[in-house]
């Protein structure tokens, strides 16, 4: 279950405000992504966005016949870097809103803040923090990815609740909204975390150089000259 | 890879709505949805008026109503949420069919359903009358940074390729007797996802090299420019202007 907020869920002033914040954040991410990818930005971020889009279609079983799908913020940030990750998820949301009518156009700002900014900031931030203290192994990186992703989804729910408190259009008490949103998203977060950790781990096993968030992990190649025999 | 990417939502046509420049349509839809969102929820007649406006656009654009209705189910998760509202919202309660429901919650549910549905239908009409590629040109015309639209263009260009790859992996898994039963299946699915990322990223690297060899220097050549005349802006403004009148009336009339 994605949290694509539709039109009319958040009132007009707060939606507009969220839009301004989203524009500023995406502009910042644009500058950062150029640093991460330079002139390769368009094709690589484009293909990564296509990957995130496709990955969101992959349903995984959560519990008792319900299924969830990936949000992918943390995963994208770990794989291609935080700025590019924000950019990719934002572009996915833009395309979904504009071309697939998925998520309201006026709610685009809210959706970008929740699903791109918060998941990347919290998920990737925690991932990097943990990598500093954990041993430099693949299992540790997978563990850190799990922790980052598992926290990122409820964090998005918390921020959504905050936005709802500012501009929600119904009179459900904030406590109830928070409890329901966070409760559901803790469950979704576990699925997200499992799949993020295992995906990061499987990419690390094959192409460790491609995992941006764990680039320090790959041992540099060393020259081992044959000892002279003569 | 060179196959046509006819979009699922796009309905080819040459109606007046199809022919409008994309940037006019995007601004019109955005302004329309803003008017809808800003309308007080108690003015039920205003939402009926909005629906009539959208219906008129659909008729002019010759978009089959059946297609629009089929796609509206995209907001299903929030419909479920809306149906919960009358039970959990605060405030005075009313009896409906023997159930004690929150009056505020009922209005809240109506609010989300009405505004959400109108928003989805407006977006659907935009996507149905504008080719995805042209839609991105329109976004670019509205001062969206080039890099964003380039990324979106690459995403659109390759999303079918990547999805097809995911589909082939699914078939391959099924051919080996795999079925996602519980959480243990996650390991297998994640492996597929890892492989999908590698294939996507490496394809991106190849695309970049191919572009470099064709003289790419960070800018995409502009093949077709879509300027808009004053008359076209005026035509596109018909929908949001009518909606603004309805919204204004809804605020003034009790």
Short mmCIF file of C-alpha atoms in Angstrom, two decimals:
data_model
loop_
_atom_site.label_atom_id
_atom_site.label_comp_id
_atom_site.label_asym_id
_atom_site.label_seq_id
_atom_site.Cartn_x
_atom_site.Cartn_y
_atom_site.Cartn_z
CA UNK A 1 0.00 0.00 0.00
CA UNK A 2 1.53 3.24 -1.09
CA UNK A 3 0.59 6.44 0.64
CA UNK A 4 -0.25 8.42 -2.46
CA UNK A 5 -2.32 11.19 -0.91
CA UNK A 6 -5.20 12.21 -3.22
CA UNK A 7 -6.62 15.70 -3.75
CA UNK A 8 -8.85 16.99 -0.99
CA UNK A 9 -7.17 15.15 1.87
CA UNK A 10 -5.08 18.13 2.92
CA UNK A 11 -6.53 21.65 2.61
CA UNK A 12 -5.42 24.08 -0.08
CA UNK A 13 -3.06 26.40 1.90
CA UNK A 14 -1.08 23.54 3.44
CA UNK A 15 -0.95 21.73 0.07
CA UNK A 16 0.47 24.88 -1.52
CA UNK A 17 2.97 25.31 1.31
CA UNK A 18 4.07 21.69 0.93
CA UNK A 19 4.47 22.36 -2.79
CA UNK A 20 6.86 25.23 -2.08
CA UNK A 21 8.91 23.08 0.30
CA UNK A 22 8.99 20.27 -2.28
CA UNK A 23 10.21 22.60 -5.03
CA UNK A 24 13.00 23.92 -2.80
CA UNK A 25 14.03 20.41 -1.77
CA UNK A 26 14.03 19.06 -5.32
CA UNK A 27 16.12 22.06 -6.45
CA UNK A 28 18.63 21.21 -3.74
CA UNK A 29 18.60 17.55 -4.80
CA UNK A 30 19.24 18.59 -8.41
CA UNK A 31 22.47 20.32 -7.41
CA UNK A 32 23.49 17.40 -5.23
CA UNK A 33 22.75 14.81 -7.91
CA UNK A 34 24.97 16.64 -10.39
CA UNK A 35 27.78 16.20 -7.87
CA UNK A 36 27.02 12.49 -7.54
CA UNK A 37 26.63 11.72 -11.25
CA UNK A 38 27.85 14.77 -13.29
CA UNK A 39 26.84 14.48 -16.97
CA UNK A 40 25.63 10.93 -16.47
CA UNK A 41 22.77 12.25 -14.32
CA UNK A 42 19.96 12.13 -16.89
CA UNK A 43 20.36 8.56 -18.18
CA UNK A 44 21.41 6.97 -14.88
CA UNK A 45 18.84 8.74 -12.70
CA UNK A 46 16.24 8.07 -15.41
CA UNK A 47 16.96 4.36 -15.46
CA UNK A 48 17.03 4.27 -11.65
CA UNK A 49 13.66 6.03 -11.59
CA UNK A 50 12.34 3.40 -14.01
CA UNK A 51 13.72 0.76 -11.64
CA UNK A 52 11.99 2.35 -8.63
CA UNK A 53 8.77 2.58 -10.63
CA UNK A 54 8.98 -1.10 -11.58
CA UNK A 55 10.02 -2.13 -8.07
CA UNK A 56 6.91 -0.47 -6.68
CA UNK A 57 4.85 -2.88 -8.78
CA UNK A 58 6.42 -5.88 -7.07
CA UNK A 59 4.01 -6.91 -4.35
CA UNK A 60 5.34 -8.86 -1.44
CA UNK A 61 3.26 -10.78 1.08
CA UNK A 62 3.11 -9.02 4.47
CA UNK A 63 0.85 -11.08 6.69
CA UNK A 64 -2.45 -12.94 6.55
CA UNK A 65 -3.03 -12.52 2.84
CA UNK A 66 -2.30 -8.81 2.74
CA UNK A 67 0.50 -7.53 0.58
CA UNK A 68 2.55 -4.40 0.50
CA UNK A 69 4.81 -2.81 -2.01
CA UNK A 70 8.07 -1.00 -1.83
CA UNK A 71 8.28 2.77 -1.42
CA UNK A 72 11.93 2.51 -2.37
CA UNK A 73 13.27 5.78 -0.94
CA UNK A 74 15.86 4.20 1.30
CA UNK A 75 16.79 1.57 -1.27
CA UNK A 76 17.32 4.13 -4.03
CA UNK A 77 19.37 6.37 -1.73
CA UNK A 78 21.66 3.51 -0.66
CA UNK A 79 22.12 2.30 -4.23
CA UNK A 80 22.63 5.60 -6.10
CA UNK A 81 23.23 8.20 -3.41
CA UNK A 82 20.87 10.36 -1.32
CA UNK A 83 20.49 13.32 -3.72
CA UNK A 84 19.92 11.13 -6.75
CA UNK A 85 17.62 8.97 -4.63
CA UNK A 86 15.46 11.98 -3.72
CA UNK A 87 15.43 13.04 -7.35
CA UNK A 88 14.45 9.59 -8.64
CA UNK A 89 11.58 9.11 -6.19
CA UNK A 90 10.36 12.68 -6.82
CA UNK A 91 10.36 12.10 -10.57
CA UNK A 92 8.50 8.82 -10.09
CA UNK A 93 5.87 10.65 -8.03
CA UNK A 94 5.62 13.43 -10.60
CA UNK A 95 5.12 10.97 -13.43
CA UNK A 96 2.62 8.95 -11.42
CA UNK A 97 0.64 12.08 -10.62
CA UNK A 98 0.78 13.60 -14.08
CA UNK A 99 0.58 10.54 -16.33
CA UNK A 100 -1.08 7.88 -14.22
CA UNK A 101 -3.41 10.04 -12.10
CA UNK A 102 -1.92 8.26 -9.08
CA UNK A 103 -1.77 10.74 -6.20
CA UNK A 104 -3.44 14.11 -6.46
CA UNK A 105 -1.72 16.92 -8.35
CA UNK A 106 -2.34 19.38 -5.51
CA UNK A 107 -1.03 16.75 -3.08
CA UNK A 108 2.19 16.27 -5.05
CA UNK A 109 4.14 18.42 -2.59
CA UNK A 110 2.88 16.42 0.38
CA UNK A 111 3.67 13.16 -1.39
CA UNK A 112 7.20 14.27 -2.32
CA UNK A 113 7.92 15.41 1.23
CA UNK A 114 6.67 12.12 2.71
CA UNK A 115 7.93 9.57 0.26
CA UNK A 116 11.08 11.19 -1.11
CA UNK A 117 12.50 13.58 1.48
CA UNK A 118 11.61 11.84 4.73
CA UNK A 119 12.34 8.26 3.67
CA UNK A 120 15.71 9.24 2.20
CA UNK A 121 16.70 11.58 5.03
CA UNK A 122 15.77 9.15 7.80
CA UNK A 123 16.56 5.87 6.04
CA UNK A 124 19.84 6.88 4.44
CA UNK A 125 20.91 8.97 7.45
CA UNK A 126 20.45 6.06 9.83
CA UNK A 127 22.14 3.71 7.37
CA UNK A 128 25.26 5.89 7.20
CA UNK A 129 25.35 6.40 10.97
CA UNK A 130 25.20 2.67 11.58
CA UNK A 131 27.87 1.94 8.98
CA UNK A 132 30.26 4.11 10.98
CA UNK A 133 30.00 1.95 14.07
CA UNK A 134 29.38 -1.46 12.49
CA UNK A 135 32.14 -3.72 11.15
CA UNK A 136 32.83 -3.27 7.45
CA UNK A 137 31.11 -6.40 6.20
CA UNK A 138 28.28 -7.17 3.80
CA UNK A 139 26.08 -8.50 6.59
CA UNK A 140 26.55 -5.31 8.57
CA UNK A 141 25.65 -3.20 5.56
CA UNK A 142 22.51 -5.27 5.05
CA UNK A 143 21.67 -4.84 8.73
CA UNK A 144 22.14 -1.10 8.52
CA UNK A 145 19.94 -0.99 5.40
CA UNK A 146 17.27 -2.94 7.30
CA UNK A 147 17.40 -0.53 10.23
CA UNK A 148 17.28 2.52 7.98
CA UNK A 149 14.33 1.26 5.96
CA UNK A 150 12.38 -0.06 8.93
CA UNK A 151 12.48 3.39 10.57
CA UNK A 152 11.98 5.39 7.37
CA UNK A 153 8.44 4.21 6.65
CA UNK A 154 6.92 5.00 10.07
CA UNK A 155 8.88 8.28 9.96
CA UNK A 156 7.04 9.14 6.75
CA UNK A 157 3.79 8.28 8.55
CA UNK A 158 4.75 10.59 11.44
CA UNK A 159 5.46 13.47 9.07
CA UNK A 160 2.22 12.79 7.24
CA UNK A 161 0.40 12.99 10.58
CA UNK A 162 2.11 16.32 11.22
CA UNK A 163 0.98 17.68 7.86
CA UNK A 164 -2.48 16.32 8.57
CA UNK A 165 -2.48 18.17 11.92
CA UNK A 166 -1.73 21.39 10.02
CA UNK A 167 -4.15 21.00 7.15
CA UNK A 168 -6.26 17.86 7.52
CA UNK A 169 -9.78 18.22 6.18
CA UNK A 170 -11.51 15.91 8.68
CA UNK A 171 -12.03 16.10 12.40
CA UNK A 172 -10.43 12.82 13.33
CA UNK A 173 -8.32 13.46 16.41
CA UNK A 174 -4.60 13.60 15.75
CA UNK A 175 -4.05 10.79 18.23
CA UNK A 176 -6.25 8.40 16.26
CA UNK A 177 -4.68 9.33 12.93
CA UNK A 178 -1.19 8.95 14.38
CA UNK A 179 -2.00 5.58 15.93
CA UNK A 180 -3.58 4.19 12.75
CA UNK A 181 -0.98 5.56 10.36
CA UNK A 182 2.04 4.61 12.43
CA UNK A 183 0.60 1.21 13.33
CA UNK A 184 0.01 0.25 9.71
CA UNK A 185 3.32 1.68 8.60
CA UNK A 186 5.36 -0.18 11.17
CA UNK A 187 4.09 -3.35 9.45
CA UNK A 188 4.76 -1.97 5.98
CA UNK A 189 8.15 -0.82 7.21
CA UNK A 190 9.16 -4.36 8.13
CA UNK A 191 8.39 -5.56 4.61
CA UNK A 192 10.17 -2.56 3.13
CA UNK A 193 13.18 -3.20 5.38
CA UNK A 194 13.39 -6.92 4.56
CA UNK A 195 13.34 -6.30 0.85
CA UNK A 196 15.69 -3.30 1.06
CA UNK A 197 18.27 -5.20 3.12
CA UNK A 198 18.17 -8.32 0.94
CA UNK A 199 18.34 -6.29 -2.28
CA UNK A 200 21.29 -4.22 -1.03
CA UNK A 201 22.99 -7.41 0.08
CA UNK A 202 22.49 -9.12 -3.26
CA UNK A 203 23.82 -6.12 -5.19
CA UNK A 204 26.78 -5.89 -2.80
CA UNK A 205 27.60 -9.51 -3.54
CA UNK A 206 27.81 -8.91 -7.29
CA UNK A 207 28.76 -5.28 -7.89
CA UNK A 208 29.86 -3.72 -4.58
CA UNK A 209 31.19 -0.73 -6.52
CA UNK A 210 27.62 0.17 -7.55
CA UNK A 211 26.29 0.55 -4.01
CA UNK A 212 26.83 4.26 -3.39
CA UNK A 213 26.08 4.15 0.32
CA UNK A 214 28.64 1.42 0.99
CA UNK A 215 31.42 2.43 -1.34
CA UNK A 216 33.96 2.38 1.47
CA UNK A 217 33.18 -1.29 1.95
CA UNK A 218 34.71 -2.62 -1.24
CA UNK A 219 38.34 -3.46 -0.72
CA UNK A 220 40.52 -1.56 -3.17
CA UNK A 221 42.17 -3.80 -5.73
CA UNK A 222 45.79 -4.33 -4.95
CA UNK A 223 48.71 -5.24 -7.16
CA UNK A 224 50.43 -8.41 -6.08
CA UNK A 225 53.50 -8.81 -8.19
CA UNK A 226 54.75 -12.34 -8.60
CA UNK A 227 57.76 -12.76 -6.38
CA UNK A 228 60.85 -12.83 -8.55
CA UNK A 229 61.88 -16.41 -9.08
CA UNK A 230 65.22 -15.90 -10.71
CA UNK B 1 13.65 -1.54 -27.48
CA UNK B 2 12.46 0.47 -30.42
CA UNK B 3 8.87 -0.59 -29.99
CA UNK B 4 6.21 2.08 -29.78
CA UNK B 5 5.36 3.15 -26.29
CA UNK B 6 1.68 3.81 -26.70
CA UNK B 7 0.59 4.81 -23.28
CA UNK B 8 -2.16 3.01 -21.46
CA UNK B 9 -4.00 6.17 -20.50
CA UNK B 10 -3.49 8.08 -23.72
CA UNK B 11 -6.45 7.98 -26.10
CA UNK B 12 -5.22 9.08 -29.54
CA UNK B 13 -7.42 11.69 -31.12
CA UNK B 14 -7.57 15.09 -32.74
CA UNK B 15 -10.24 16.77 -30.66
CA UNK B 16 -9.88 20.43 -29.67
CA UNK B 17 -8.69 19.27 -26.24
CA UNK B 18 -6.04 17.01 -27.80
CA UNK B 19 -4.78 19.89 -29.92
CA UNK B 20 -4.29 22.34 -27.05
CA UNK B 21 -0.62 22.87 -26.09
CA UNK B 22 0.29 20.73 -23.08
CA UNK B 23 1.37 23.59 -20.81
CA UNK B 24 -2.09 25.20 -21.14
CA UNK B 25 -3.77 21.94 -20.17
CA UNK B 26 -1.49 21.34 -17.18
CA UNK B 27 -2.12 24.82 -15.79
CA UNK B 28 -5.85 24.43 -16.43
CA UNK B 29 -6.06 21.09 -14.60
CA UNK B 30 -3.98 22.35 -11.68
CA UNK B 31 -6.11 25.49 -11.31
CA UNK B 32 -9.28 23.42 -11.59
CA UNK B 33 -8.19 20.99 -8.88
CA UNK B 34 -7.13 23.87 -6.62
CA UNK B 35 -10.60 25.40 -6.99
CA UNK B 36 -12.15 22.03 -6.13
CA UNK B 37 -9.94 21.55 -3.08
CA UNK B 38 -10.71 25.07 -1.82
CA UNK B 39 -14.50 24.55 -2.02
CA UNK B 40 -16.34 24.14 1.31
CA UNK B 41 -17.47 20.53 1.58
CA UNK B 42 -21.05 21.35 2.62
CA UNK B 43 -21.86 22.83 -0.83
CA UNK B 44 -22.78 19.55 -2.46
CA UNK B 45 -24.19 21.32 -5.53
CA UNK B 46 -20.77 22.83 -6.26
CA UNK B 47 -19.24 19.37 -6.63
CA UNK B 48 -22.05 18.36 -8.94
CA UNK B 49 -21.23 21.43 -11.02
CA UNK B 50 -17.54 20.43 -11.15
CA UNK B 51 -18.52 16.94 -12.28
CA UNK B 52 -20.65 18.46 -15.06
CA UNK B 53 -17.69 20.61 -16.15
CA UNK B 54 -15.42 17.56 -16.36
CA UNK B 55 -18.14 15.67 -18.21
CA UNK B 56 -18.29 18.49 -20.75
CA UNK B 57 -14.52 18.30 -21.25
CA UNK B 58 -14.74 14.53 -21.70
CA UNK B 59 -17.44 14.96 -24.34
CA UNK B 60 -15.44 17.60 -26.23
CA UNK B 61 -12.31 15.43 -26.00
CA UNK B 62 -14.25 12.31 -27.04
CA UNK B 63 -12.77 10.30 -24.21
CA UNK B 64 -14.91 7.23 -23.47
CA UNK B 65 -16.52 7.59 -20.05
CA UNK B 66 -16.10 3.85 -19.48
CA UNK B 67 -12.32 4.23 -19.64
CA UNK B 68 -12.33 7.07 -17.12
CA UNK B 69 -14.53 5.16 -14.69
CA UNK B 70 -12.37 2.04 -14.94
CA UNK B 71 -9.27 4.04 -13.98
CA UNK B 72 -10.91 5.84 -11.07
CA UNK B 73 -10.44 2.72 -8.92
CA UNK B 74 -6.83 3.85 -8.52
CA UNK B 75 -7.86 5.75 -5.42
CA UNK B 76 -9.32 2.62 -3.84
CA UNK B 77 -7.12 2.60 -0.69
CA UNK B 78 -8.31 6.05 0.23
CA UNK B 79 -11.93 5.11 -0.40
CA UNK B 80 -11.48 2.47 2.28
CA UNK B 81 -10.06 5.12 4.58
CA UNK B 82 -12.98 7.42 3.81
CA UNK B 83 -15.47 4.71 4.77
CA UNK B 84 -13.77 4.35 8.14
CA UNK B 85 -14.05 8.06 8.91
CA UNK B 86 -17.72 8.15 10.03
CA UNK B 87 -16.86 5.54 12.65
CA UNK B 88 -13.74 7.11 14.10
CA UNK B 89 -14.20 10.88 13.72
CA UNK B 90 -15.11 13.08 16.68
CA UNK B 91 -18.05 15.42 17.15
CA UNK B 92 -21.83 14.97 17.34
CA UNK B 93 -23.25 11.66 16.15
CA UNK B 94 -26.18 10.98 13.87
CA UNK B 95 -28.12 7.78 13.34
CA UNK B 96 -27.88 6.39 9.80
CA UNK B 97 -29.50 3.02 9.12
CA UNK B 98 -29.33 2.24 12.80
CA UNK B 99 -25.61 3.06 13.07
CA UNK B 100 -24.31 5.87 15.25
CA UNK B 101 -22.00 7.75 12.94
CA UNK B 102 -20.03 10.91 13.44
CA UNK B 103 -21.55 13.78 11.50
CA UNK B 104 -18.12 15.30 10.97
CA UNK B 105 -16.82 11.96 9.84
CA UNK B 106 -19.57 11.64 7.24
CA UNK B 107 -18.75 15.07 5.89
CA UNK B 108 -15.06 14.17 5.96
CA UNK B 109 -15.67 10.99 4.00
CA UNK B 110 -17.76 12.90 1.47
CA UNK B 111 -15.05 15.56 1.26
CA UNK B 112 -12.29 13.07 0.46
CA UNK B 113 -14.40 11.01 -1.94
CA UNK B 114 -15.72 14.00 -3.87
CA UNK B 115 -12.49 16.00 -4.11
CA UNK B 116 -10.28 12.96 -4.61
CA UNK B 117 -12.49 11.60 -7.39
CA UNK B 118 -12.74 14.96 -9.16
CA UNK B 119 -8.96 15.28 -8.94
CA UNK B 120 -8.39 11.81 -10.36
CA UNK B 121 -10.85 12.36 -13.21
CA UNK B 122 -9.26 15.73 -14.09
CA UNK B 123 -5.78 14.14 -14.14
CA UNK B 124 -7.12 11.23 -16.18
CA UNK B 125 -8.56 13.58 -18.79
CA UNK B 126 -5.20 15.35 -19.00
CA UNK B 127 -3.32 12.08 -19.46
CA UNK B 128 -5.92 10.75 -21.90
CA UNK B 129 -5.66 13.75 -24.22
CA UNK B 130 -1.90 14.35 -24.09
CA UNK B 131 0.91 12.09 -25.20
CA UNK B 132 3.35 11.45 -22.33
CA UNK B 133 6.28 12.87 -24.29
CA UNK B 134 4.32 16.03 -25.10
CA UNK B 135 3.18 16.27 -21.48
CA UNK B 136 6.83 16.43 -20.41
CA UNK B 137 7.49 19.14 -23.00
CA UNK B 138 4.64 21.08 -21.42
CA UNK B 139 6.14 20.67 -17.95
CA UNK B 140 9.44 21.91 -19.32
CA UNK B 141 7.69 24.92 -20.85
CA UNK B 142 6.41 25.74 -17.37
CA UNK B 143 10.02 26.30 -16.25
CA UNK B 144 10.59 22.87 -14.76
CA UNK B 145 14.39 22.40 -14.78
CA UNK B 146 15.56 20.60 -17.92
CA UNK B 147 17.32 17.92 -15.91
CA UNK B 148 14.09 16.86 -14.21
CA UNK B 149 12.22 16.51 -17.47
CA UNK B 150 15.19 14.69 -18.97
CA UNK B 151 15.18 12.21 -16.11
CA UNK B 152 11.43 11.79 -16.47
CA UNK B 153 11.83 11.32 -20.24
CA UNK B 154 14.44 8.62 -19.73
CA UNK B 155 12.26 6.98 -17.14
CA UNK B 156 9.28 6.95 -19.51
CA UNK B 157 11.45 5.75 -22.37
CA UNK B 158 12.76 2.77 -20.41
CA UNK B 159 10.03 1.99 -17.92
CA UNK B 160 8.44 -0.51 -20.30
CA UNK B 161 11.81 -2.16 -20.91
CA UNK B 162 12.50 -2.46 -17.19
CA UNK B 163 8.96 -3.66 -16.45
CA UNK B 164 9.23 -6.26 -19.19
CA UNK B 165 12.47 -7.46 -17.61
CA UNK B 166 10.70 -7.77 -14.26
CA UNK B 167 7.94 -9.68 -16.01
CA UNK B 168 10.42 -12.12 -17.59
CA UNK B 169 11.94 -12.71 -14.16
CA UNK B 170 8.47 -13.44 -12.81
CA UNK B 171 7.85 -15.96 -15.57
CA UNK B 172 11.24 -17.54 -14.92
CA UNK B 173 10.49 -17.84 -11.21
CA UNK B 174 7.07 -19.34 -11.91
CA UNK B 175 8.61 -21.79 -14.37
CA UNK B 176 10.78 -23.05 -11.51
CA UNK B 177 7.75 -23.59 -9.31
CA UNK B 178 8.07 -20.45 -7.21
CA UNK B 179 5.05 -18.97 -5.51
CA UNK B 180 5.19 -16.13 -3.02
CA UNK B 181 3.47 -17.70 -0.03
CA UNK B 182 4.84 -15.88 3.00
CA UNK B 183 7.68 -13.71 4.23
CA UNK B 184 10.25 -16.36 3.32
CA UNK B 185 9.61 -15.54 -0.33
CA UNK B 186 11.12 -12.12 0.26
CA UNK B 187 14.65 -13.43 -0.21
CA UNK B 188 13.86 -14.64 -3.71
CA UNK B 189 11.99 -11.47 -4.65
CA UNK B 190 14.83 -9.31 -3.32
CA UNK B 191 17.35 -11.25 -5.43
CA UNK B 192 15.24 -10.46 -8.48
CA UNK B 193 15.10 -6.84 -7.46
CA UNK B 194 18.86 -6.69 -7.00
CA UNK B 195 19.36 -8.19 -10.43
CA UNK B 196 16.81 -5.79 -11.87
CA UNK B 197 18.68 -2.82 -10.39
CA UNK B 198 21.98 -4.02 -11.84
CA UNK B 199 20.45 -4.54 -15.27
CA UNK B 200 18.75 -1.11 -15.15
CA UNK B 201 21.85 0.71 -13.96
CA UNK B 202 24.15 -1.01 -16.41
CA UNK B 203 21.69 -0.24 -19.17
CA UNK B 204 21.86 3.39 -18.04
CA UNK B 205 25.64 3.28 -18.35
CA UNK B 206 25.39 1.85 -21.86
CA UNK B 207 22.79 4.44 -22.85
CA UNK B 208 25.06 7.18 -21.56
CA UNK B 209 28.01 5.87 -23.58
CA UNK B 210 25.84 5.56 -26.67
CA UNK B 211 24.72 9.15 -26.19
CA UNK B 212 28.28 10.36 -25.72
CA UNK B 213 29.25 8.70 -28.97
CA UNK B 214 26.46 10.67 -30.64
CA UNK B 215 27.74 13.97 -29.31
CA UNK B 216 25.77 14.31 -26.05
CA UNK B 217 27.06 17.19 -23.93
CA UNK B 218 24.50 17.30 -21.13
CA UNK B 219 21.77 18.99 -23.19
CA UNK B 220 19.07 17.23 -25.13
CA UNK B 221 18.30 18.71 -28.54
CA UNK B 222 14.85 20.27 -28.74
CA UNK B 223 13.06 18.50 -31.59
CA UNK B 224 9.63 20.03 -31.39
CA UNK B 225 8.78 23.19 -29.57
CA UNK B 226 5.23 23.70 -28.40
CA UNK B 227 4.43 27.37 -28.21
CA UNK B 228 0.97 28.49 -27.16
CA UNK B 229 -1.01 31.35 -28.61
CA UNK B 230 -3.22 33.69 -26.61
CA UNK B 231 -6.29 32.04 -28.11
CA UNK B 232 -5.13 28.63 -26.93
CA UNK B 233 -4.51 29.90 -23.40
CA UNK B 234 -7.98 31.44 -23.43
CA UNK B 235 -9.57 28.20 -24.61
CA UNK B 236 -7.77 26.22 -21.91
CA UNK B 237 -8.79 28.77 -19.28
CA UNK B 238 -12.48 27.97 -19.84
CA UNK B 239 -12.43 25.03 -17.41
CA UNK B 240 -10.61 26.68 -14.47
CA UNK B 241 -12.55 29.95 -14.93
CA UNK B 242 -15.85 28.12 -14.75
CA UNK B 243 -14.57 26.21 -11.73
CA UNK B 244 -13.43 29.46 -10.08
CA UNK B 245 -16.94 30.91 -10.58
CA UNK B 246 -18.46 27.83 -8.96
CA UNK B 247 -15.97 28.01 -6.07
CA UNK B 248 -16.65 31.71 -5.55
CA UNK B 249 -20.39 31.08 -5.59
CA UNK B 250 -19.93 28.25 -3.09
CA UNK B 251 -18.12 30.59 -0.71
CA UNK B 252 -20.69 33.39 -1.06
CA UNK B 253 -23.97 31.46 -1.21
CA UNK B 254 -24.79 29.81 2.09
#
